[in-house]
mmCIF file of C-alpha atoms and ligand atoms in Angstrom:
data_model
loop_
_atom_site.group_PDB
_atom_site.id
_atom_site.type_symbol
_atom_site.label_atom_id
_atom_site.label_comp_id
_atom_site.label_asym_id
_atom_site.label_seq_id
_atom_site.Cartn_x
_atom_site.Cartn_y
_atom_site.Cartn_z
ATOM 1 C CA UNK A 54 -9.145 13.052 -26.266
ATOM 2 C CA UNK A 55 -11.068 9.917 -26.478
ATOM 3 C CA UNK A 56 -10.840 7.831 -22.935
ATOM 4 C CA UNK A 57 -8.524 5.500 -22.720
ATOM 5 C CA UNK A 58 -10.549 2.657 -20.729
ATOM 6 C CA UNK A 59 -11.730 2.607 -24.176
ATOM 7 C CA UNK A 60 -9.212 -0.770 -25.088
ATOM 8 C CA UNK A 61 -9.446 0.187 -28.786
ATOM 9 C CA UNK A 62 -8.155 3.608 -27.601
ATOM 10 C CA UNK A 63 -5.422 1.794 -25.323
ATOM 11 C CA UNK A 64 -4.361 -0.174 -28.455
ATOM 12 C CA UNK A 65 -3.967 2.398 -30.612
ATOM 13 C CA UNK A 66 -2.257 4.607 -28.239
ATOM 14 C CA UNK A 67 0.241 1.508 -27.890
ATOM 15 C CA UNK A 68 0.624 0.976 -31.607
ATOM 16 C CA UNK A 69 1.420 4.277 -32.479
ATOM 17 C CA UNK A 70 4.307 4.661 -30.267
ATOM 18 C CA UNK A 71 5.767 1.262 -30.720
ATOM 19 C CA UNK A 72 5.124 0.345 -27.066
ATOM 20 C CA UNK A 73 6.454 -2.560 -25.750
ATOM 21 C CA UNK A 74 5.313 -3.777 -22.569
ATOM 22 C CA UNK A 75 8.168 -4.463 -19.870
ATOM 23 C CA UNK A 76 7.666 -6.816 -17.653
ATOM 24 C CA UNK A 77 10.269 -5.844 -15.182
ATOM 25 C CA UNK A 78 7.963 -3.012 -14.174
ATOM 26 C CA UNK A 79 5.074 -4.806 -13.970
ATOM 27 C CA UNK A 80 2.897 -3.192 -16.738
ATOM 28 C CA UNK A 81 -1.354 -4.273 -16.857
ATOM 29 C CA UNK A 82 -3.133 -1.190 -18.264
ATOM 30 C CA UNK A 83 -6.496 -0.776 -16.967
ATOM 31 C CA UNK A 84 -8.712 -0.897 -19.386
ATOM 32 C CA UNK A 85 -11.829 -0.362 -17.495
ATOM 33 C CA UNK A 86 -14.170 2.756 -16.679
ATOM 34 C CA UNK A 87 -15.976 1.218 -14.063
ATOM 35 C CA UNK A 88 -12.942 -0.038 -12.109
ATOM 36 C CA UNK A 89 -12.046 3.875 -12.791
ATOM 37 C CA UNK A 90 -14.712 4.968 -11.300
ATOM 38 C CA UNK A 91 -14.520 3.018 -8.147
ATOM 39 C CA UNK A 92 -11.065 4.201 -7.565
ATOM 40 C CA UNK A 93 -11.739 7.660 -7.762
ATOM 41 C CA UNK A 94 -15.028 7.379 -5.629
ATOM 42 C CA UNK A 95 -12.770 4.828 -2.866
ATOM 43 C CA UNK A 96 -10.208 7.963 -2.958
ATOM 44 C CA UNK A 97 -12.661 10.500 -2.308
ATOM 45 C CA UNK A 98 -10.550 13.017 -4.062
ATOM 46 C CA UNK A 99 -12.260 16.666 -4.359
ATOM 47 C CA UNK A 100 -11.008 19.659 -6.446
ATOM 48 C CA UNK A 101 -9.113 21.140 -3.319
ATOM 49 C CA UNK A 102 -6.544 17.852 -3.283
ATOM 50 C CA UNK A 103 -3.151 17.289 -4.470
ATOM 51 C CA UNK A 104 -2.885 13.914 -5.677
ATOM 52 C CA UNK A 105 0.678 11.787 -6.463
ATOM 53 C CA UNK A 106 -0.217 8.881 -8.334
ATOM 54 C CA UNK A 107 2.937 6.109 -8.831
ATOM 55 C CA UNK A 108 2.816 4.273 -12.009
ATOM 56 C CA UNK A 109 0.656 6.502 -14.092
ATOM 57 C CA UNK A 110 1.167 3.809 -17.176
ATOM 58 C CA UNK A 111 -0.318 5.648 -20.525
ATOM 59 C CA UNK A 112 -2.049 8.091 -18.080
ATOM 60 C CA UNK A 113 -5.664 6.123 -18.344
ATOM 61 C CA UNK A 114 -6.248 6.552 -14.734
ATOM 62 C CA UNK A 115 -4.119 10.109 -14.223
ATOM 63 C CA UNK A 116 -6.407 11.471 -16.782
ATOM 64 C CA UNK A 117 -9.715 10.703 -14.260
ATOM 65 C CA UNK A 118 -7.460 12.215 -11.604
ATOM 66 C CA UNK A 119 -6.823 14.785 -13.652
ATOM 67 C CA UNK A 120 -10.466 15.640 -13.906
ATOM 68 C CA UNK A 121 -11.184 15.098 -10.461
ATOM 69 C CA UNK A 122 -7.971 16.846 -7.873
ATOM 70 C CA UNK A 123 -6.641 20.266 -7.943
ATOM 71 C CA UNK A 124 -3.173 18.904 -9.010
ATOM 72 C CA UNK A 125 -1.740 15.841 -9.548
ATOM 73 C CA UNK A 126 2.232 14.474 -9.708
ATOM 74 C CA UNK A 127 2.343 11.565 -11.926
ATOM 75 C CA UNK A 128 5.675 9.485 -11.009
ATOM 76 C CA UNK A 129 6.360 6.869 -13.675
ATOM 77 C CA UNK A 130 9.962 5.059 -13.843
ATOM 78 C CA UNK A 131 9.601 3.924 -17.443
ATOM 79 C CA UNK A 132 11.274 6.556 -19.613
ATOM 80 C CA UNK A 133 9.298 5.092 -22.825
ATOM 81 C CA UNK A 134 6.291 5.566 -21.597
ATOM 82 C CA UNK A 135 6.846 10.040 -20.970
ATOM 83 C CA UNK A 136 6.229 10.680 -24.532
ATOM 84 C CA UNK A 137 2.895 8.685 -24.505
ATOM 85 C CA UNK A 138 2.453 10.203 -21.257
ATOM 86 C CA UNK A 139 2.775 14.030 -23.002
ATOM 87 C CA UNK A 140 0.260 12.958 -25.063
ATOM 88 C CA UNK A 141 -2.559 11.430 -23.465
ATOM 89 C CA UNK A 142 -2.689 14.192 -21.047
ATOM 90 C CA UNK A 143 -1.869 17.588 -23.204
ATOM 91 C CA UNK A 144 -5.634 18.468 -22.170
ATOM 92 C CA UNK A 145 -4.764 18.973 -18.867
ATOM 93 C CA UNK A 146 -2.694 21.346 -17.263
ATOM 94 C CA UNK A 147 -3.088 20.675 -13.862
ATOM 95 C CA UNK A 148 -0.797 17.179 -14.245
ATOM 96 C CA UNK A 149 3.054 17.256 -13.852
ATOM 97 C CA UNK A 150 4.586 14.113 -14.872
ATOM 98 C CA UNK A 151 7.804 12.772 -13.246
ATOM 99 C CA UNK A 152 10.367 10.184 -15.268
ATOM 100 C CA UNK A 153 11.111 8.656 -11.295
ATOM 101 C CA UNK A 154 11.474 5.702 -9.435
ATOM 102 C CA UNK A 155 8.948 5.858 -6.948
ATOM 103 C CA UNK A 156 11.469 4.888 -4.299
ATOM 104 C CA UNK A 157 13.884 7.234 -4.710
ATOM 105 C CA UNK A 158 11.432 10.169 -4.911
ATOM 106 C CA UNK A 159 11.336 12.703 -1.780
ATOM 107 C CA UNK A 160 7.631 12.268 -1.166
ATOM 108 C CA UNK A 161 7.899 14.720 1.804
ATOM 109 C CA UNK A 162 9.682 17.680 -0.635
ATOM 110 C CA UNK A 163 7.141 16.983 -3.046
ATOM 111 C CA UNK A 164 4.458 17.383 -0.626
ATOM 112 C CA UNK A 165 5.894 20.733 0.892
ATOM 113 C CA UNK A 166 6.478 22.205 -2.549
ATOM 114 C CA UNK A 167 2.969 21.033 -4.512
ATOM 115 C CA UNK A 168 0.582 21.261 -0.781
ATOM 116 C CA UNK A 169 2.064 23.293 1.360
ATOM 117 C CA UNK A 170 2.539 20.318 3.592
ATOM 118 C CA UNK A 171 -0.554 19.113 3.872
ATOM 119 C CA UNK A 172 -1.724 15.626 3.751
ATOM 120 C CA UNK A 173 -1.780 14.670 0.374
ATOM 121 C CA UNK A 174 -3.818 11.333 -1.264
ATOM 122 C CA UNK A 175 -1.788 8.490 -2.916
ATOM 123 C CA UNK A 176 -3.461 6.215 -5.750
ATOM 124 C CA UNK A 177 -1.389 4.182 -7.369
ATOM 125 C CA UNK A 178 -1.504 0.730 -9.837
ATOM 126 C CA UNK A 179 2.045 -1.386 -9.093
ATOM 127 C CA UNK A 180 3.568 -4.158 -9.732
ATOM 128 C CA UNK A 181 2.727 -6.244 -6.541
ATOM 129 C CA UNK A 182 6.244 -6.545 -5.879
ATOM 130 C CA UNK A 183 6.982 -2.927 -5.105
ATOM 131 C CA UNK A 184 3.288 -2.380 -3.046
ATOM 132 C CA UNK A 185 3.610 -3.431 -0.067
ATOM 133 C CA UNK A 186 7.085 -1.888 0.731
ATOM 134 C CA UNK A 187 6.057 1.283 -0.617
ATOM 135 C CA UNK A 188 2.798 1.513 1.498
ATOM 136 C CA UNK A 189 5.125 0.603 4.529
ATOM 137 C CA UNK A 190 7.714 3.544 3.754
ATOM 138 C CA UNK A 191 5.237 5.772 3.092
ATOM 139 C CA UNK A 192 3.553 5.061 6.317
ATOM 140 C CA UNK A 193 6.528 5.157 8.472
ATOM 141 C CA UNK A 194 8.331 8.298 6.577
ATOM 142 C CA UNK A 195 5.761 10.075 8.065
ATOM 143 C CA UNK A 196 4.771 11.997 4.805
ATOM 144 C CA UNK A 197 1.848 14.379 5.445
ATOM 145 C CA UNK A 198 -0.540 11.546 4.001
ATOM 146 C CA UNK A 199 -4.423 11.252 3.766
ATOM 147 C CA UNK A 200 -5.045 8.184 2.382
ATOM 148 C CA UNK A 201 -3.416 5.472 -0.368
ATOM 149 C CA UNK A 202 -6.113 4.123 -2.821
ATOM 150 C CA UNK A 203 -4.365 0.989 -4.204
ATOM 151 C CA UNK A 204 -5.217 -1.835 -6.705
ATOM 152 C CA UNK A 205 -3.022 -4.939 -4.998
ATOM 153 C CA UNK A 206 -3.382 -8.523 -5.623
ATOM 154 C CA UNK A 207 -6.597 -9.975 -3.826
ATOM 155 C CA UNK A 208 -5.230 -11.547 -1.429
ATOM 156 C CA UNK A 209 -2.764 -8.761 -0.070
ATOM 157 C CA UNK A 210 -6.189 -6.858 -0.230
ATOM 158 C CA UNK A 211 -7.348 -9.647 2.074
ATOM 159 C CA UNK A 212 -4.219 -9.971 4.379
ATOM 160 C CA UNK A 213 -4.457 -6.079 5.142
ATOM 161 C CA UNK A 214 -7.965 -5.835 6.403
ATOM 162 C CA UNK A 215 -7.925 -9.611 8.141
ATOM 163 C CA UNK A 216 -8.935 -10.033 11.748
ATOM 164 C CA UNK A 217 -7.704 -11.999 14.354
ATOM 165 C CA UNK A 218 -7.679 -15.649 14.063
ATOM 166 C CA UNK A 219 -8.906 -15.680 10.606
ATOM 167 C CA UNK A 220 -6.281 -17.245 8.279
ATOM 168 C CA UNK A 221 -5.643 -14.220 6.392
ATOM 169 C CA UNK A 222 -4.236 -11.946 10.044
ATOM 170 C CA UNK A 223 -0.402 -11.892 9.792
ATOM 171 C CA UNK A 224 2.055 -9.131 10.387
ATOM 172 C CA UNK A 225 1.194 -6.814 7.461
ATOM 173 C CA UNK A 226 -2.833 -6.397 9.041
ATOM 174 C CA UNK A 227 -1.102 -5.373 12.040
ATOM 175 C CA UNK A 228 1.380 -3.290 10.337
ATOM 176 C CA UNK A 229 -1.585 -1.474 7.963
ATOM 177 C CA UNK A 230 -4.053 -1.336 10.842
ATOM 178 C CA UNK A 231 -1.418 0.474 12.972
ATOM 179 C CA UNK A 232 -1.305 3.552 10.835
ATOM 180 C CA UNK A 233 -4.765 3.090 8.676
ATOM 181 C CA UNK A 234 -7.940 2.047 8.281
ATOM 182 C CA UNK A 235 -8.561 -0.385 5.617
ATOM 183 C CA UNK A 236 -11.180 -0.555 2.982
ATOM 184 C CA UNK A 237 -12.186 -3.120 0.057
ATOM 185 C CA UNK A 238 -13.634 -0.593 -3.010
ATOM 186 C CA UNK A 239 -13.849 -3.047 -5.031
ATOM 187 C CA UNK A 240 -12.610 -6.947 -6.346
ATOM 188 C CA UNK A 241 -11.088 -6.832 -10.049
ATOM 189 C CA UNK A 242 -10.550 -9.498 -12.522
ATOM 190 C CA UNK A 243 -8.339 -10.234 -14.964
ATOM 191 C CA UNK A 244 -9.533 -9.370 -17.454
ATOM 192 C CA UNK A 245 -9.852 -5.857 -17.014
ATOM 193 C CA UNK A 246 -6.337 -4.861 -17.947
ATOM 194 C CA UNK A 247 -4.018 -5.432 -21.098
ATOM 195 C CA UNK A 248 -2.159 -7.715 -20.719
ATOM 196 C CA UNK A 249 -4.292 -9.786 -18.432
ATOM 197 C CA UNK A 250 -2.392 -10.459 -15.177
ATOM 198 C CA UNK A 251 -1.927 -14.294 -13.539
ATOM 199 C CA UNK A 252 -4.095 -12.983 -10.597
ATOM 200 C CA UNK A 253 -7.055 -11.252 -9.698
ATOM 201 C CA UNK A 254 -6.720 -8.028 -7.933
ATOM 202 C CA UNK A 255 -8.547 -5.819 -5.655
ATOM 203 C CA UNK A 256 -8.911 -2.026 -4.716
ATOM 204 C CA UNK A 257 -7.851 -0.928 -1.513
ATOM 205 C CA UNK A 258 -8.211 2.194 0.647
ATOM 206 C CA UNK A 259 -5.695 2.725 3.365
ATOM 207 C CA UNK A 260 -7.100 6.336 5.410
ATOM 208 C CA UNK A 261 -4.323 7.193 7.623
ATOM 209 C CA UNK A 262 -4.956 7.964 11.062
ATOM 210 C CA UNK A 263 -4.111 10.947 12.609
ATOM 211 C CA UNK A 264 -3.093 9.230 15.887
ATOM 212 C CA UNK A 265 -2.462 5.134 15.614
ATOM 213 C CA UNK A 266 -5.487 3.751 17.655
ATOM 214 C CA UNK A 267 -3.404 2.226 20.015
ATOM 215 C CA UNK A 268 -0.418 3.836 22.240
ATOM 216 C CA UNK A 269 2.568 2.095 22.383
ATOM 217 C CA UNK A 270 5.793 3.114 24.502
ATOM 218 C CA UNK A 271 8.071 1.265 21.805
ATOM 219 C CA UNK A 272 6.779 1.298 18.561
ATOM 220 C CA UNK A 273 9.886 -0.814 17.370
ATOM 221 C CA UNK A 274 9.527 -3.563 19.900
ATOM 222 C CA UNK A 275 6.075 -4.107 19.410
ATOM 223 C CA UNK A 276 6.722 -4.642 15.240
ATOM 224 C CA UNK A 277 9.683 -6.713 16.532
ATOM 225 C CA UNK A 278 7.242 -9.063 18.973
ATOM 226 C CA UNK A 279 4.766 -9.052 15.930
ATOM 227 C CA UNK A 280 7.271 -10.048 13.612
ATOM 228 C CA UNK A 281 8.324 -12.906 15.626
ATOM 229 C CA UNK A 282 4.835 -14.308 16.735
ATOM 230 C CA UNK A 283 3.774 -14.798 12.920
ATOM 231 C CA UNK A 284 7.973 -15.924 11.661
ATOM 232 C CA UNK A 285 6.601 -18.587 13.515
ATOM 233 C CA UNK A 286 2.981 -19.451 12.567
ATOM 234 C CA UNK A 287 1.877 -22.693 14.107
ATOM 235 C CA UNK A 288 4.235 -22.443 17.186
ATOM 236 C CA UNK A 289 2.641 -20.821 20.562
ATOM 237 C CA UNK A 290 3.434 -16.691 21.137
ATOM 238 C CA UNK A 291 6.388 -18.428 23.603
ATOM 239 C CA UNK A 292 8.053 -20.062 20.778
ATOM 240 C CA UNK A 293 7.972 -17.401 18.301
ATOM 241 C CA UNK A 294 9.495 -15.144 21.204
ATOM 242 C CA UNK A 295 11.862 -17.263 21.934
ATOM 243 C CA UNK A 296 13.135 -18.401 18.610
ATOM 244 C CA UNK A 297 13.366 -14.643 17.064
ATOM 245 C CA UNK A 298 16.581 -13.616 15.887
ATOM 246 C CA UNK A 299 15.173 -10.072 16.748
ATOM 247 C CA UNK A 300 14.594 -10.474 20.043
ATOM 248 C CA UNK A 301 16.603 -11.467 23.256
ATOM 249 C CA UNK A 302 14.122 -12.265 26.151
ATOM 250 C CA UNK A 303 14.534 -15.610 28.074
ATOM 251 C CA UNK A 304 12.094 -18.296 28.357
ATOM 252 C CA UNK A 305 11.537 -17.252 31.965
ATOM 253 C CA UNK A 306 11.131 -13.670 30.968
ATOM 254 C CA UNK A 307 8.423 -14.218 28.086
ATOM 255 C CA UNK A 308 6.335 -16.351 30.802
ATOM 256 C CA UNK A 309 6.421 -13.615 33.300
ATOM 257 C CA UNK A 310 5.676 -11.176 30.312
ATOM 258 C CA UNK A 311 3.010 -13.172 29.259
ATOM 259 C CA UNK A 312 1.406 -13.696 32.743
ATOM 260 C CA UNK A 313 1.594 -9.773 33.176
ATOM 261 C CA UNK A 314 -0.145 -8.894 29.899
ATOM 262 C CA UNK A 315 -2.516 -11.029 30.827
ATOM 263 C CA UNK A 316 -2.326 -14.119 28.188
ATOM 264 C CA UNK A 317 -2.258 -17.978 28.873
ATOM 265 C CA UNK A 318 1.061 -19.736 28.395
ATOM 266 C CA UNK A 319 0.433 -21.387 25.136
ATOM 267 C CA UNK A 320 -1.548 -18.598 23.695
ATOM 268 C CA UNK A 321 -0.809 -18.186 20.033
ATOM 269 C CA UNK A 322 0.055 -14.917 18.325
ATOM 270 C CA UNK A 323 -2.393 -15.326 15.554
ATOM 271 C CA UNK A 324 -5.122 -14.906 17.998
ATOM 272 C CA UNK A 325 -3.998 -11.532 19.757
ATOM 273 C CA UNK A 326 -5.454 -7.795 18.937
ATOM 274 C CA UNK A 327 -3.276 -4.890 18.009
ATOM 275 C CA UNK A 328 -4.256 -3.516 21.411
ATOM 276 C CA UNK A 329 -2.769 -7.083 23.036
ATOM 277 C CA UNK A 330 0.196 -7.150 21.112
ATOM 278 C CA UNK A 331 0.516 -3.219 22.265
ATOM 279 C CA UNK A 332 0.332 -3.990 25.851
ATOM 280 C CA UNK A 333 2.463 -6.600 25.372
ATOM 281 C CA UNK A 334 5.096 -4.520 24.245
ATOM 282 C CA UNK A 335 4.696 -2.007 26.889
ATOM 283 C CA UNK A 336 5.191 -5.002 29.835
ATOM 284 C CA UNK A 337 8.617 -6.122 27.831
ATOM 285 C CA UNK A 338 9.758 -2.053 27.497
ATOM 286 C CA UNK A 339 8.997 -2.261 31.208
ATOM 287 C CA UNK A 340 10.772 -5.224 32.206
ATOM 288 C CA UNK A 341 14.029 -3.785 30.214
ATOM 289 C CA UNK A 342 14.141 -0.956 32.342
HETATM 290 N N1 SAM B 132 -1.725 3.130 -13.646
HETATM 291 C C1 SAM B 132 -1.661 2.474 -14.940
HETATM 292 C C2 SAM B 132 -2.962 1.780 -15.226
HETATM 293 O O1 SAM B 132 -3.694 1.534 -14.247
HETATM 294 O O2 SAM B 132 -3.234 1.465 -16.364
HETATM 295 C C3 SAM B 132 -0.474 1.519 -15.043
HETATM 296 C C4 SAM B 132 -0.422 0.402 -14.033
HETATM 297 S S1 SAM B 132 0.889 -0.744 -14.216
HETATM 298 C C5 SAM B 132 0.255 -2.081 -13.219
HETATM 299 C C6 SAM B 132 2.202 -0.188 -13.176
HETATM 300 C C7 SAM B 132 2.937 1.058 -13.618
HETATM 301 O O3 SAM B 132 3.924 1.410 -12.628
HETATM 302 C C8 SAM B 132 3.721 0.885 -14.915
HETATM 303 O O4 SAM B 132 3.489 1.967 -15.753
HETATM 304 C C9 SAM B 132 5.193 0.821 -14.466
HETATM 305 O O5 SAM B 132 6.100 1.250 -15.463
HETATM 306 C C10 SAM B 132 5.158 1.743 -13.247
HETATM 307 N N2 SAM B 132 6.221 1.488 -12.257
HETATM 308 C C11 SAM B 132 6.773 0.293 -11.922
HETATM 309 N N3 SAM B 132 7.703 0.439 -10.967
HETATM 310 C C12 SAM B 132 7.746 1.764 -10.662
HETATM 311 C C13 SAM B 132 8.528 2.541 -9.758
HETATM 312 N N4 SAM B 132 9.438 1.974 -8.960
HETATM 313 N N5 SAM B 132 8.333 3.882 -9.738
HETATM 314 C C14 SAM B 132 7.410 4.471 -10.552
HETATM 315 N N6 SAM B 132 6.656 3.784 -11.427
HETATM 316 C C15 SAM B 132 6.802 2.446 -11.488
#
């Protein structure tokens, strides 16, 4: 079958099955071989890999997939878009497609039954609404998980792999850089995808680590301190402590924290590493003993 980055091919494929687009789920078809073929060279996906892709669409990337993994799961919520789905990916054999919400898959039974429970590689075109929590859940399921290769909106991209004290470091770098490290593939404009999206978009690669690069005695507390310190942007680390409806520490208790972490007073939380916010946590989980 002719590609369908091809947009003639996309159109046609469209037309003939009376395809309307539904917002609700966020549907921009790419329309694009060389954004295609960043994706599958950010992914790094060989013919020994199982690969789940969420969102397939009318199968324009599953089809490269296809080509390139061992197997592939293709989980797509849309019921009207199966049939087109059948279609555009008869050729291959190696695909199973899934009528699913993502979020109520079991991404762990999948992975046990199609890998033998071995890390498996996510790629994946969503709505923007639905990315970030399903990069978090998958992260902190614990699903046997190599990497996610994921087209977000530009400046999530940018928020994820941000660095202290730059405007774009909040609580979802820390979050990402916790369990992965980040990678831009690629930037991608609006105009490669029908219909053409408000925003301009980027390619991601998240590669999970097999141990987070910082230890942490309570993994919880230290989202909970990070959590606060941003709720709170322009305040001072104290503030944001102080002020969380997460947390309970007394003024008097955050200074002595503070002074035994080794941070000034009116240090702000925008400034600290993952490895300060760490030992951070570890002097609190200390001082609740
Ligand atoms: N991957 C295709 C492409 O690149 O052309 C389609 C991308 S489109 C931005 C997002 C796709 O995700 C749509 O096909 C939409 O129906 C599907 N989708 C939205 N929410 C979903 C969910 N919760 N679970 C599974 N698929 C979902």
């Amino acid at each position: 079958m002719e590609k369908l980055s091809n947009p003639q091919k996309t159109i046609e494929v469209i037309k003939k099955h009376g395809f309307d687009f539904q917002k609700k789920f966020g549907q921009n078809f790419l329309i694009d071989e060389h954004v295609l073929d960043k994706i599958i060279s950010a992914a790094e996906i060989t013919k020994e890999d199982f690969v789940l892709e969420i969102g397939p669409g009318i199968g324009t990337m599953t089809q490269r997939l296809a080509e390139a993994a061992r197997e592939v799961a293709a989980v797509e919520i849309d019921r009207n878009l199966i049939p087109i789905l059948q279609e555009t990916l008869a050729e291959h054999d190696n695909v199973t497609i899934i009528n699913k919400d993502v979020l109520k898959l079991d991404i762990a039974e999948l992975a046990r039954e199609k890998n033998g429970g071995r890390p498996i590689k996510v790629v994946a075109n969503l709505p923007y609404y639905i990315t970030t929590p399903i990069i978090m859940s998958l992260f902190e399921s614990g699903v046997p998980l190599s990497s996610i290769t994921v087209m977000v909106q530009k400046e999530v991209a940018l928020r994820m792999q941000a660095q202290p004290g730059t405007k774009d470091y909040g609580a979802l770098s820390l979050a990402v850089q916790y369990y992965a490290e980040p990678y831009l593939a690629a930037n991608v404009p609006q105009n490669c995808f029908i219909p053409r999206p408000n925003v301009g978009s980027a390619v991601i690669r998240l590669a999970r680590y097999a141990e987070p690069p910082v230890h942490v005695k309570d993994e919880k507390l230290m989202f909970r301190l990070i959590r606060a310190s941003f709720n709170q942007r322009r305040k001072t680390l104290l503030n944001g402590l102080k002020n969380s409806p997460e947390l309970s520490f007394s003024r008097e208790e955050i200074l002595e924290a503070l002074a035994r972490a080794g941070l000034p007073e009116n240090v702000r939380g925008e400034t600290l590493t993952l490895e300060q916010f760490a030992a951070l946590a570890d002097v609190f989980a200390d001082m609740q003993i």
